[in-house]
Amino acid sequence: LQKVKNDLEMVLSTVQSKNKKLREDLKREQQWHVEQLQIVDVLTGIEEEMKNQVVQFSEKRAFQELKNKMLKLRTYKEELLNALGEFLEEHFPLPEEDGSAKKKKKNSSEEPAVELITLHEILEILINKLMSTPHEPYLTISDSFWPPYIELLLRYGIALRHPEDPNRIRLEAFHQ
């Protein structure tokens, strides 16, 4: 009986020692679990911040790309307008330059009262009028517009006459 008692005390002591060790392990594991939860919370916060930064970065990048495209379009527009201007200056000079505008009377010393404008300037005026006042794009034909240029624009469908007033024209709205 004494031997059984000693054996049981030894088993009790061993079990108590194991329980104590298991409690310490449990406490350590719980502490580790709490630390892991804190790390997860911090990482989740960082992830949200990164997502916001990525969205902001992608928005900034998209804005920058749009800005670059607009710059390229403006450059291309300028190149087109310059090419158009050069073409018009070469092929449609001012009427006075080639002498075909007005037949000057012999013995007449008076200068023409109105300075004629180039086809390039006429087109510029029509474009600006259409863009600035799309609700009223008509331009009144003045004496400074050379009639053959106006006829050229009308004949080729670049400009249209006002339905009620033949002295007014507008640029055909190609952008619509």
PDB file of N, CA and C in Angstrom, residues 56-152:
ATOM      1  N   GLN A  56      -4.988  56.326 -55.873  1.00  0.00           N
ATOM      2  CA  GLN A  56      -4.555  57.689 -56.145  1.00  0.00           C
ATOM      3  C   GLN A  56      -3.456  57.703 -57.196  1.00  0.00           C
ATOM      4  N   PHE A  57      -2.528  56.750 -57.095  1.00  0.00           N
ATOM      5  CA  PHE A  57      -1.446  56.687 -58.066  1.00  0.00           C
ATOM      6  C   PHE A  57      -1.994  56.388 -59.457  1.00  0.00           C
ATOM      7  N   SER A  58      -2.948  55.447 -59.537  1.00  0.00           N
ATOM      8  CA  SER A  58      -3.508  55.113 -60.847  1.00  0.00           C
ATOM      9  C   SER A  58      -4.309  56.282 -61.398  1.00  0.00           C
ATOM     10  N   GLU A  59      -4.995  57.031 -60.508  1.00  0.00           N
ATOM     11  CA  GLU A  59      -5.717  58.214 -60.968  1.00  0.00           C
ATOM     12  C   GLU A  59      -4.741  59.269 -61.461  1.00  0.00           C
ATOM     13  N   LYS A  60      -3.649  59.459 -60.716  1.00  0.00           N
ATOM     14  CA  LYS A  60      -2.642  60.424 -61.146  1.00  0.00           C
ATOM     15  C   LYS A  60      -2.028  60.000 -62.478  1.00  0.00           C
ATOM     16  N   ARG A  61      -1.767  58.698 -62.613  1.00  0.00           N
ATOM     17  CA  ARG A  61      -1.183  58.199 -63.862  1.00  0.00           C
ATOM     18  C   ARG A  61      -2.158  58.381 -65.020  1.00  0.00           C
ATOM     19  N   ALA A  62      -3.438  58.085 -64.771  1.00  0.00           N
ATOM     20  CA  ALA A  62      -4.440  58.268 -65.823  1.00  0.00           C
ATOM     21  C   ALA A  62      -4.547  59.747 -66.190  1.00  0.00           C
ATOM     22  N   PHE A  63      -4.531  60.615 -65.175  1.00  0.00           N
ATOM     23  CA  PHE A  63      -4.584  62.051 -65.438  1.00  0.00           C
ATOM     24  C   PHE A  63      -3.374  62.495 -66.248  1.00  0.00           C
ATOM     25  N   GLN A  64      -2.200  61.983 -65.893  1.00  0.00           N
ATOM     26  CA  GLN A  64      -0.979  62.327 -66.620  1.00  0.00           C
ATOM     27  C   GLN A  64      -1.042  61.825 -68.062  1.00  0.00           C
ATOM     28  N   GLU A  65      -1.583  60.617 -68.250  1.00  0.00           N
ATOM     29  CA  GLU A  65      -1.721  60.078 -69.610  1.00  0.00           C
ATOM     30  C   GLU A  65      -2.667  60.938 -70.433  1.00  0.00           C
ATOM     31  N   LEU A  66      -3.793  61.355 -69.821  1.00  0.00           N
ATOM     32  CA  LEU A  66      -4.731  62.228 -70.530  1.00  0.00           C
ATOM     33  C   LEU A  66      -4.077  63.569 -70.876  1.00  0.00           C
ATOM     34  N   LYS A  67      -3.288  64.079 -69.935  1.00  0.00           N
ATOM     35  CA  LYS A  67      -2.593  65.339 -70.176  1.00  0.00           C
ATOM     36  C   LYS A  67      -1.627  65.191 -71.350  1.00  0.00           C
ATOM     37  N   ASN A  68      -0.904  64.076 -71.385  1.00  0.00           N
ATOM     38  CA  ASN A  68       0.035  63.835 -72.489  1.00  0.00           C
ATOM     39  C   ASN A  68      -0.703  63.702 -73.817  1.00  0.00           C
ATOM     40  N   LYS A  69      -1.835  62.998 -73.799  1.00  0.00           N
ATOM     41  CA  LYS A  69      -2.616  62.850 -75.035  1.00  0.00           C
ATOM     42  C   LYS A  69      -3.122  64.205 -75.510  1.00  0.00           C
ATOM     43  N   MET A  70      -3.593  65.045 -74.569  1.00  0.00           N
ATOM     44  CA  MET A  70      -4.080  66.367 -74.962  1.00  0.00           C
ATOM     45  C   MET A  70      -2.952  67.205 -75.550  1.00  0.00           C
ATOM     46  N   LEU A  71      -1.769  67.092 -74.959  1.00  0.00           N
ATOM     47  CA  LEU A  71      -0.617  67.828 -75.484  1.00  0.00           C
ATOM     48  C   LEU A  71      -0.278  67.364 -76.892  1.00  0.00           C
ATOM     49  N   LYS A  72      -0.316  66.031 -77.099  1.00  0.00           N
ATOM     50  CA  LYS A  72      -0.054  65.495 -78.437  1.00  0.00           C
ATOM     51  C   LYS A  72      -1.112  65.968 -79.430  1.00  0.00           C
ATOM     52  N   LEU A  73      -2.389  65.976 -78.984  1.00  0.00           N
ATOM     53  CA  LEU A  73      -3.461  66.437 -79.866  1.00  0.00           C
ATOM     54  C   LEU A  73      -3.295  67.913 -80.214  1.00  0.00           C
ATOM     55  N   ARG A  74      -2.921  68.722 -79.231  1.00  0.00           N
ATOM     56  CA  ARG A  74      -2.709  70.146 -79.506  1.00  0.00           C
ATOM     57  C   ARG A  74      -1.564  70.333 -80.488  1.00  0.00           C
ATOM     58  N   THR A  75      -0.500  69.575 -80.293  1.00  0.00           N
ATOM     59  CA  THR A  75       0.642  69.656 -81.207  1.00  0.00           C
ATOM     60  C   THR A  75       0.226  69.242 -82.611  1.00  0.00           C
ATOM     61  N   TYR A  76      -0.534  68.147 -82.692  1.00  0.00           N
ATOM     62  CA  TYR A  76      -1.003  67.665 -83.988  1.00  0.00           C
ATOM     63  C   TYR A  76      -1.928  68.698 -84.641  1.00  0.00           C
ATOM     64  N   LYS A  77      -2.791  69.315 -83.823  1.00  0.00           N
ATOM     65  CA  LYS A  77      -3.707  70.339 -84.349  1.00  0.00           C
ATOM     66  C   LYS A  77      -2.911  71.506 -84.910  1.00  0.00           C
ATOM     67  N   GLU A  78      -1.885  71.934 -84.167  1.00  0.00           N
ATOM     68  CA  GLU A  78      -1.046  73.034 -84.641  1.00  0.00           C
ATOM     69  C   GLU A  78      -0.350  72.667 -85.945  1.00  0.00           C
ATOM     70  N   GLU A  79       0.150  71.438 -86.028  1.00  0.00           N
ATOM     71  CA  GLU A  79       0.806  70.997 -87.262  1.00  0.00           C
ATOM     72  C   GLU A  79      -0.176  71.010 -88.430  1.00  0.00           C
ATOM     73  N   LEU A  80      -1.410  70.522 -88.176  1.00  0.00           N
ATOM     74  CA  LEU A  80      -2.426  70.524 -89.236  1.00  0.00           C
ATOM     75  C   LEU A  80      -2.772  71.945 -89.670  1.00  0.00           C
ATOM     76  N   LEU A  81      -2.948  72.831 -88.678  1.00  0.00           N
ATOM     77  CA  LEU A  81      -3.292  74.211 -89.022  1.00  0.00           C
ATOM     78  C   LEU A  81      -2.155  74.884 -89.786  1.00  0.00           C
ATOM     79  N   ASN A  82      -0.920  74.612 -89.389  1.00  0.00           N
ATOM     80  CA  ASN A  82       0.219  75.184 -90.118  1.00  0.00           C
ATOM     81  C   ASN A  82       0.278  74.645 -91.539  1.00  0.00           C
ATOM     82  N   ALA A  83       0.048  73.328 -91.681  1.00  0.00           N
ATOM     83  CA  ALA A  83       0.070  72.727 -93.023  1.00  0.00           C
ATOM     84  C   ALA A  83      -1.061  73.304 -93.876  1.00  0.00           C
ATOM     85  N   LEU A  84      -2.243  73.476 -93.283  1.00  0.00           N
ATOM     86  CA  LEU A  84      -3.372  74.066 -94.004  1.00  0.00           C
ATOM     87  C   LEU A  84      -3.036  75.492 -94.414  1.00  0.00           C
ATOM     88  N   GLY A  85      -2.446  76.250 -93.494  1.00  0.00           N
ATOM     89  CA  GLY A  85      -2.076  77.637 -93.798  1.00  0.00           C
ATOM     90  C   GLY A  85      -1.078  77.718 -94.939  1.00  0.00           C
ATOM     91  N   GLU A  86      -0.067  76.849 -94.887  1.00  0.00           N
ATOM     92  CA  GLU A  86       0.933  76.845 -95.963  1.00  0.00           C
ATOM     93  C   GLU A  86       0.304  76.464 -97.297  1.00  0.00           C
ATOM     94  N   PHE A  87      -0.576  75.459 -97.271  1.00  0.00           N
ATOM     95  CA  PHE A  87      -1.246  75.028 -98.499  1.00  0.00           C
ATOM     96  C   PHE A  87      -2.087  76.164 -99.077  1.00  0.00           C
ATOM     97  N   LEU A  88      -2.867  76.803 -98.190  1.00  0.00           N
ATOM     98  CA  LEU A  88      -3.735  77.884 -98.664  1.00  0.00           C
ATOM     99  C   LEU A  88      -2.929  79.073 -99.169  1.00  0.00           C
ATOM    100  N   GLU A  89      -1.836  79.399 -98.494  1.00  0.00           N
ATOM    101  CA  GLU A  89      -1.005  80.510 -98.961  1.00  0.00           C
ATOM    102  C   GLU A  89      -0.378  80.209-100.308  1.00  0.00           C
ATOM    103  N   GLU A  90      -0.009  78.945-100.512  1.00  0.00           N
ATOM    104  CA  GLU A  90       0.636  78.572-101.769  1.00  0.00           C
ATOM    105  C   GLU A  90      -0.359  78.506-102.921  1.00  0.00           C
ATOM    106  N   HIS A  91      -1.496  77.883-102.681  1.00  0.00           N
ATOM    107  CA  HIS A  91      -2.442  77.633-103.779  1.00  0.00           C
ATOM    108  C   HIS A  91      -3.555  78.669-103.889  1.00  0.00           C
ATOM    109  N   PHE A  92      -3.798  79.451-102.838  1.00  0.00           N
ATOM    110  CA  PHE A  92      -4.856  80.458-102.873  1.00  0.00           C
ATOM    111  C   PHE A  92      -4.299  81.785-102.353  1.00  0.00           C
ATOM    112  N   PRO A  93      -3.425  82.424-103.135  1.00  0.00           N
ATOM    113  CA  PRO A  93      -2.845  83.683-102.677  1.00  0.00           C
ATOM    114  C   PRO A  93      -3.878  84.805-102.712  1.00  0.00           C
ATOM    115  N   LEU A  94      -3.523  85.911-102.100  1.00  0.00           N
ATOM    116  CA  LEU A  94      -4.398  87.079-102.139  1.00  0.00           C
ATOM    117  C   LEU A  94      -4.614  87.507-103.587  1.00  0.00           C
ATOM    118  N   PRO A  95      -5.802  87.934-103.910  1.00  0.00           N
ATOM    119  CA  PRO A  95      -6.092  88.318-105.297  1.00  0.00           C
ATOM    120  C   PRO A  95      -5.202  89.442-105.810  1.00  0.00           C
ATOM    121  N   GLU A  96      -4.808  90.384-104.970  1.00  0.00           N
ATOM    122  CA  GLU A  96      -3.979  91.501-105.435  1.00  0.00           C
ATOM    123  C   GLU A  96      -2.611  91.020-105.879  1.00  0.00           C
ATOM    124  N   GLU A  97      -2.127  89.946-105.267  1.00  0.00           N
ATOM    125  CA  GLU A  97      -0.789  89.481-105.571  1.00  0.00           C
ATOM    126  C   GLU A  97      -0.650  88.980-107.011  1.00  0.00           C
ATOM    127  N   ASP A  98      -1.695  88.334-107.515  1.00  0.00           N
ATOM    128  CA  ASP A  98      -1.582  87.834-108.897  1.00  0.00           C
ATOM    129  C   ASP A  98      -2.318  88.717-109.901  1.00  0.00           C
ATOM    130  N   GLY A  99      -2.929  89.794-109.437  1.00  0.00           N
ATOM    131  CA  GLY A  99      -3.552  90.761-110.343  1.00  0.00           C
ATOM    132  C   GLY A  99      -4.898  90.344-110.870  1.00  0.00           C
ATOM    133  N   SER A 100      -5.497  89.287-110.317  1.00  0.00           N
ATOM    134  CA  SER A 100      -6.777  88.837-110.872  1.00  0.00           C
ATOM    135  C   SER A 100      -7.970  89.312-110.058  1.00  0.00           C
ATOM    136  N   ALA A 101      -7.760  90.079-109.047  1.00  0.00           N
ATOM    137  CA  ALA A 101      -8.873  90.464-108.181  1.00  0.00           C
ATOM    138  C   ALA A 101      -9.762  91.503-108.835  1.00  0.00           C
ATOM    139  N   LYS A 102      -9.175  92.578-109.218  1.00  0.00           N
ATOM    140  CA  LYS A 102      -9.984  93.653-109.801  1.00  0.00           C
ATOM    141  C   LYS A 102      -9.297  94.165-111.050  1.00  0.00           C
ATOM    142  N   LYS A 103     -10.089  94.466-111.986  1.00  0.00           N
ATOM    143  CA  LYS A 103      -9.537  95.064-113.193  1.00  0.00           C
ATOM    144  C   LYS A 103      -9.415  96.562-112.914  1.00  0.00           C
ATOM    145  N   LYS A 104      -8.204  96.998-112.844  1.00  0.00           N
ATOM    146  CA  LYS A 104      -8.005  98.410-112.557  1.00  0.00           C
ATOM    147  C   LYS A 104      -8.244  99.219-113.819  1.00  0.00           C
ATOM    148  N   LYS A 105      -8.925 100.295-113.590  1.00  0.00           N
ATOM    149  CA  LYS A 105      -9.192 101.181-114.725  1.00  0.00           C
ATOM    150  C   LYS A 105      -7.912 101.893-115.104  1.00  0.00           C
ATOM    151  N   LYS A 106      -7.734 102.016-116.384  1.00  0.00           N
ATOM    152  CA  LYS A 106      -6.586 102.790-116.835  1.00  0.00           C
ATOM    153  C   LYS A 106      -6.842 104.234-116.456  1.00  0.00           C
ATOM    154  N   ASN A 107      -5.814 104.935-116.139  1.00  0.00           N
ATOM    155  CA  ASN A 107      -5.876 106.336-115.732  1.00  0.00           C
ATOM    156  C   ASN A 107      -6.558 106.516-114.375  1.00  0.00           C
ATOM    157  N   SER A 108      -6.778 105.446-113.634  1.00  0.00           N
ATOM    158  CA  SER A 108      -7.422 105.571-112.328  1.00  0.00           C
ATOM    159  C   SER A 108      -6.338 105.468-111.262  1.00  0.00           C
ATOM    160  N   SER A 109      -6.294 106.436-110.401  1.00  0.00           N
ATOM    161  CA  SER A 109      -5.253 106.448-109.385  1.00  0.00           C
ATOM    162  C   SER A 109      -5.788 106.060-108.004  1.00  0.00           C
ATOM    163  N   GLU A 110      -7.078 105.774-107.905  1.00  0.00           N
ATOM    164  CA  GLU A 110      -7.619 105.464-106.587  1.00  0.00           C
ATOM    165  C   GLU A 110      -7.334 104.009-106.213  1.00  0.00           C
ATOM    166  N   GLU A 111      -7.064 103.803-104.951  1.00  0.00           N
ATOM    167  CA  GLU A 111      -6.789 102.472-104.409  1.00  0.00           C
ATOM    168  C   GLU A 111      -8.119 101.821-104.037  1.00  0.00           C
ATOM    169  N   PRO A 112      -8.165 100.493-104.008  1.00  0.00           N
ATOM    170  CA  PRO A 112      -9.397  99.855-103.573  1.00  0.00           C
ATOM    171  C   PRO A 112      -9.695 100.264-102.131  1.00  0.00           C
ATOM    172  N   ALA A 113     -10.979 100.497-101.843  1.00  0.00           N
ATOM    173  CA  ALA A 113     -11.387 100.996-100.533  1.00  0.00           C
ATOM    174  C   ALA A 113     -11.284  99.909 -99.464  1.00  0.00           C
ATOM    175  N   VAL A 114     -11.370  98.644 -99.866  1.00  0.00           N
ATOM    176  CA  VAL A 114     -11.394  97.564 -98.889  1.00  0.00           C
ATOM    177  C   VAL A 114     -10.192  96.649 -99.104  1.00  0.00           C
ATOM    178  N   GLU A 115      -9.550  96.279 -98.037  1.00  0.00           N
ATOM    179  CA  GLU A 115      -8.430  95.338 -98.079  1.00  0.00           C
ATOM    180  C   GLU A 115      -9.003  93.924 -98.069  1.00  0.00           C
ATOM    181  N   LEU A 116      -8.727  93.146 -99.112  1.00  0.00           N
ATOM    182  CA  LEU A 116      -9.243  91.774 -99.183  1.00  0.00           C
ATOM    183  C   LEU A 116      -8.464  90.872 -98.245  1.00  0.00           C
ATOM    184  N   ILE A 117      -9.167  89.876 -97.711  1.00  0.00           N
ATOM    185  CA  ILE A 117      -8.506  88.949 -96.796  1.00  0.00           C
ATOM    186  C   ILE A 117      -8.306  87.600 -97.489  1.00  0.00           C
ATOM    187  N   THR A 118      -7.346  86.838 -96.989  1.00  0.00           N
ATOM    188  CA  THR A 118      -7.002  85.562 -97.619  1.00  0.00           C
ATOM    189  C   THR A 118      -8.049  84.501 -97.312  1.00  0.00           C
ATOM    190  N   LEU A 119      -8.004  83.433 -98.080  1.00  0.00           N
ATOM    191  CA  LEU A 119      -8.905  82.303 -97.844  1.00  0.00           C
ATOM    192  C   LEU A 119      -8.619  81.699 -96.472  1.00  0.00           C
ATOM    193  N   HIS A 120      -7.355  81.683 -96.100  1.00  0.00           N
ATOM    194  CA  HIS A 120      -6.967  81.165 -94.785  1.00  0.00           C
ATOM    195  C   HIS A 120      -7.652  81.964 -93.675  1.00  0.00           C
ATOM    196  N   GLU A 121      -7.660  83.281 -93.792  1.00  0.00           N
ATOM    197  CA  GLU A 121      -8.304  84.136 -92.787  1.00  0.00           C
ATOM    198  C   GLU A 121      -9.814  83.937 -92.783  1.00  0.00           C
ATOM    199  N   ILE A 122     -10.392  83.763 -93.966  1.00  0.00           N
ATOM    200  CA  ILE A 122     -11.842  83.518 -94.043  1.00  0.00           C
ATOM    201  C   ILE A 122     -12.191  82.232 -93.312  1.00  0.00           C
ATOM    202  N   LEU A 123     -11.435  81.183 -93.571  1.00  0.00           N
ATOM    203  CA  LEU A 123     -11.673  79.905 -92.889  1.00  0.00           C
ATOM    204  C   LEU A 123     -11.477  80.034 -91.381  1.00  0.00           C
ATOM    205  N   GLU A 124     -10.454  80.765 -90.968  1.00  0.00           N
ATOM    206  CA  GLU A 124     -10.225  80.971 -89.538  1.00  0.00           C
ATOM    207  C   GLU A 124     -11.409  81.675 -88.894  1.00  0.00           C
ATOM    208  N   ILE A 125     -11.913  82.702 -89.545  1.00  0.00           N
ATOM    209  CA  ILE A 125     -13.063  83.446 -89.012  1.00  0.00           C
ATOM    210  C   ILE A 125     -14.276  82.527 -88.906  1.00  0.00           C
ATOM    211  N   LEU A 126     -14.507  81.724 -89.944  1.00  0.00           N
ATOM    212  CA  LEU A 126     -15.655  80.810 -89.928  1.00  0.00           C
ATOM    213  C   LEU A 126     -15.511  79.757 -88.821  1.00  0.00           C
ATOM    214  N   ILE A 127     -14.312  79.208 -88.660  1.00  0.00           N
ATOM    215  CA  ILE A 127     -14.081  78.200 -87.614  1.00  0.00           C
ATOM    216  C   ILE A 127     -14.288  78.815 -86.242  1.00  0.00           C
ATOM    217  N   ASN A 128     -13.705  79.990 -86.021  1.00  0.00           N
ATOM    218  CA  ASN A 128     -13.853  80.646 -84.718  1.00  0.00           C
ATOM    219  C   ASN A 128     -15.311  80.980 -84.425  1.00  0.00           C
ATOM    220  N   LYS A 129     -16.029  81.407 -85.431  1.00  0.00           N
ATOM    221  CA  LYS A 129     -17.453  81.744 -85.253  1.00  0.00           C
ATOM    222  C   LYS A 129     -18.243  80.493 -84.881  1.00  0.00           C
ATOM    223  N   LEU A 130     -17.966  79.383 -85.567  1.00  0.00           N
ATOM    224  CA  LEU A 130     -18.680  78.134 -85.277  1.00  0.00           C
ATOM    225  C   LEU A 130     -18.376  77.638 -83.873  1.00  0.00           C
ATOM    226  N   MET A 131     -17.123  77.750 -83.451  1.00  0.00           N
ATOM    227  CA  MET A 131     -16.738  77.252 -82.125  1.00  0.00           C
ATOM    228  C   MET A 131     -17.185  78.187 -81.002  1.00  0.00           C
ATOM    229  N   SER A 132     -17.116  79.484 -81.226  1.00  0.00           N
ATOM    230  CA  SER A 132     -17.464  80.416 -80.146  1.00  0.00           C
ATOM    231  C   SER A 132     -18.975  80.577 -79.981  1.00  0.00           C
ATOM    232  N   THR A 133     -19.711  80.576 -81.067  1.00  0.00           N
ATOM    233  CA  THR A 133     -21.174  80.723 -80.967  1.00  0.00           C
ATOM    234  C   THR A 133     -21.843  79.660 -81.842  1.00  0.00           C
ATOM    235  N   PRO A 134     -21.875  78.408 -81.372  1.00  0.00           N
ATOM    236  CA  PRO A 134     -22.475  77.345 -82.181  1.00  0.00           C
ATOM    237  C   PRO A 134     -23.978  77.536 -82.409  1.00  0.00           C
ATOM    238  N   HIS A 135     -24.625  78.290 -81.544  1.00  0.00           N
ATOM    239  CA  HIS A 135     -26.055  78.543 -81.717  1.00  0.00           C
ATOM    240  C   HIS A 135     -26.314  79.560 -82.827  1.00  0.00           C
ATOM    241  N   GLU A 136     -25.323  80.400 -83.153  1.00  0.00           N
ATOM    242  CA  GLU A 136     -25.445  81.386 -84.223  1.00  0.00           C
ATOM    243  C   GLU A 136     -24.124  81.436 -84.998  1.00  0.00           C
ATOM    244  N   PRO A 137     -23.878  80.411 -85.853  1.00  0.00           N
ATOM    245  CA  PRO A 137     -22.576  80.322 -86.528  1.00  0.00           C
ATOM    246  C   PRO A 137     -22.461  81.148 -87.808  1.00  0.00           C
ATOM    247  N   TYR A 138     -23.500  81.877 -88.176  1.00  0.00           N
ATOM    248  CA  TYR A 138     -23.488  82.592 -89.456  1.00  0.00           C
ATOM    249  C   TYR A 138     -22.653  83.859 -89.383  1.00  0.00           C
ATOM    250  N   LEU A 139     -21.959  84.117 -90.483  1.00  0.00           N
ATOM    251  CA  LEU A 139     -21.078  85.263 -90.610  1.00  0.00           C
ATOM    252  C   LEU A 139     -21.573  86.089 -91.792  1.00  0.00           C
ATOM    253  N   THR A 140     -21.671  87.390 -91.598  1.00  0.00           N
ATOM    254  CA  THR A 140     -22.114  88.263 -92.683  1.00  0.00           C
ATOM    255  C   THR A 140     -20.942  88.499 -93.635  1.00  0.00           C
ATOM    256  N   ILE A 141     -21.212  88.302 -94.920  1.00  0.00           N
ATOM    257  CA  ILE A 141     -20.172  88.480 -95.937  1.00  0.00           C
ATOM    258  C   ILE A 141     -19.950  89.973 -96.120  1.00  0.00           C
ATOM    259  N   SER A 142     -18.697  90.388 -95.939  1.00  0.00           N
ATOM    260  CA  SER A 142     -18.377  91.808 -96.109  1.00  0.00           C
ATOM    261  C   SER A 142     -17.645  91.994 -97.439  1.00  0.00           C
ATOM    262  N   ASP A 143     -17.340  93.242 -97.739  1.00  0.00           N
ATOM    263  CA  ASP A 143     -16.638  93.551 -98.986  1.00  0.00           C
ATOM    264  C   ASP A 143     -15.202  93.046 -98.979  1.00  0.00           C
ATOM    265  N   SER A 144     -14.668  92.744 -97.790  1.00  0.00           N
ATOM    266  CA  SER A 144     -13.281  92.280 -97.727  1.00  0.00           C
ATOM    267  C   SER A 144     -13.150  90.797 -98.098  1.00  0.00           C
ATOM    268  N   PHE A 145     -14.283  90.112 -98.269  1.00  0.00           N
ATOM    269  CA  PHE A 145     -14.256  88.710 -98.696  1.00  0.00           C
ATOM    270  C   PHE A 145     -14.290  88.688-100.223  1.00  0.00           C
ATOM    271  N   TRP A 146     -13.305  88.089-100.835  1.00  0.00           N
ATOM    272  CA  TRP A 146     -13.251  88.027-102.290  1.00  0.00           C
ATOM    273  C   TRP A 146     -14.327  87.053-102.780  1.00  0.00           C
ATOM    274  N   PRO A 147     -15.260  87.469-103.647  1.00  0.00           N
ATOM    275  CA  PRO A 147     -16.379  86.615-104.067  1.00  0.00           C
ATOM    276  C   PRO A 147     -15.972  85.251-104.640  1.00  0.00           C
ATOM    277  N   PRO A 148     -14.884  85.126-105.413  1.00  0.00           N
ATOM    278  CA  PRO A 148     -14.518  83.785-105.881  1.00  0.00           C
ATOM    279  C   PRO A 148     -14.169  82.826-104.726  1.00  0.00           C
ATOM    280  N   TYR A 149     -13.584  83.348-103.658  1.00  0.00           N
ATOM    281  CA  TYR A 149     -13.294  82.494-102.497  1.00  0.00           C
ATOM    282  C   TYR A 149     -14.588  82.031-101.829  1.00  0.00           C
ATOM    283  N   ILE A 150     -15.531  82.934-101.696  1.00  0.00           N
ATOM    284  CA  ILE A 150     -16.826  82.572-101.095  1.00  0.00           C
ATOM    285  C   ILE A 150     -17.519  81.531-101.969  1.00  0.00           C
ATOM    286  N   GLU A 151     -17.485  81.731-103.271  1.00  0.00           N
ATOM    287  CA  GLU A 151     -18.104  80.776-104.200  1.00  0.00           C
ATOM    288  C   GLU A 151     -17.418  79.414-104.108  1.00  0.00           C
ATOM    289  N   LEU A 152     -16.098  79.405-103.976  1.00  0.00           N
ATOM    290  CA  LEU A 152     -15.343  78.162-103.831  1.00  0.00           C
ATOM    291  C   LEU A 152     -15.792  77.408-102.578  1.00  0.00           C
TER     292      LEU A 152
END
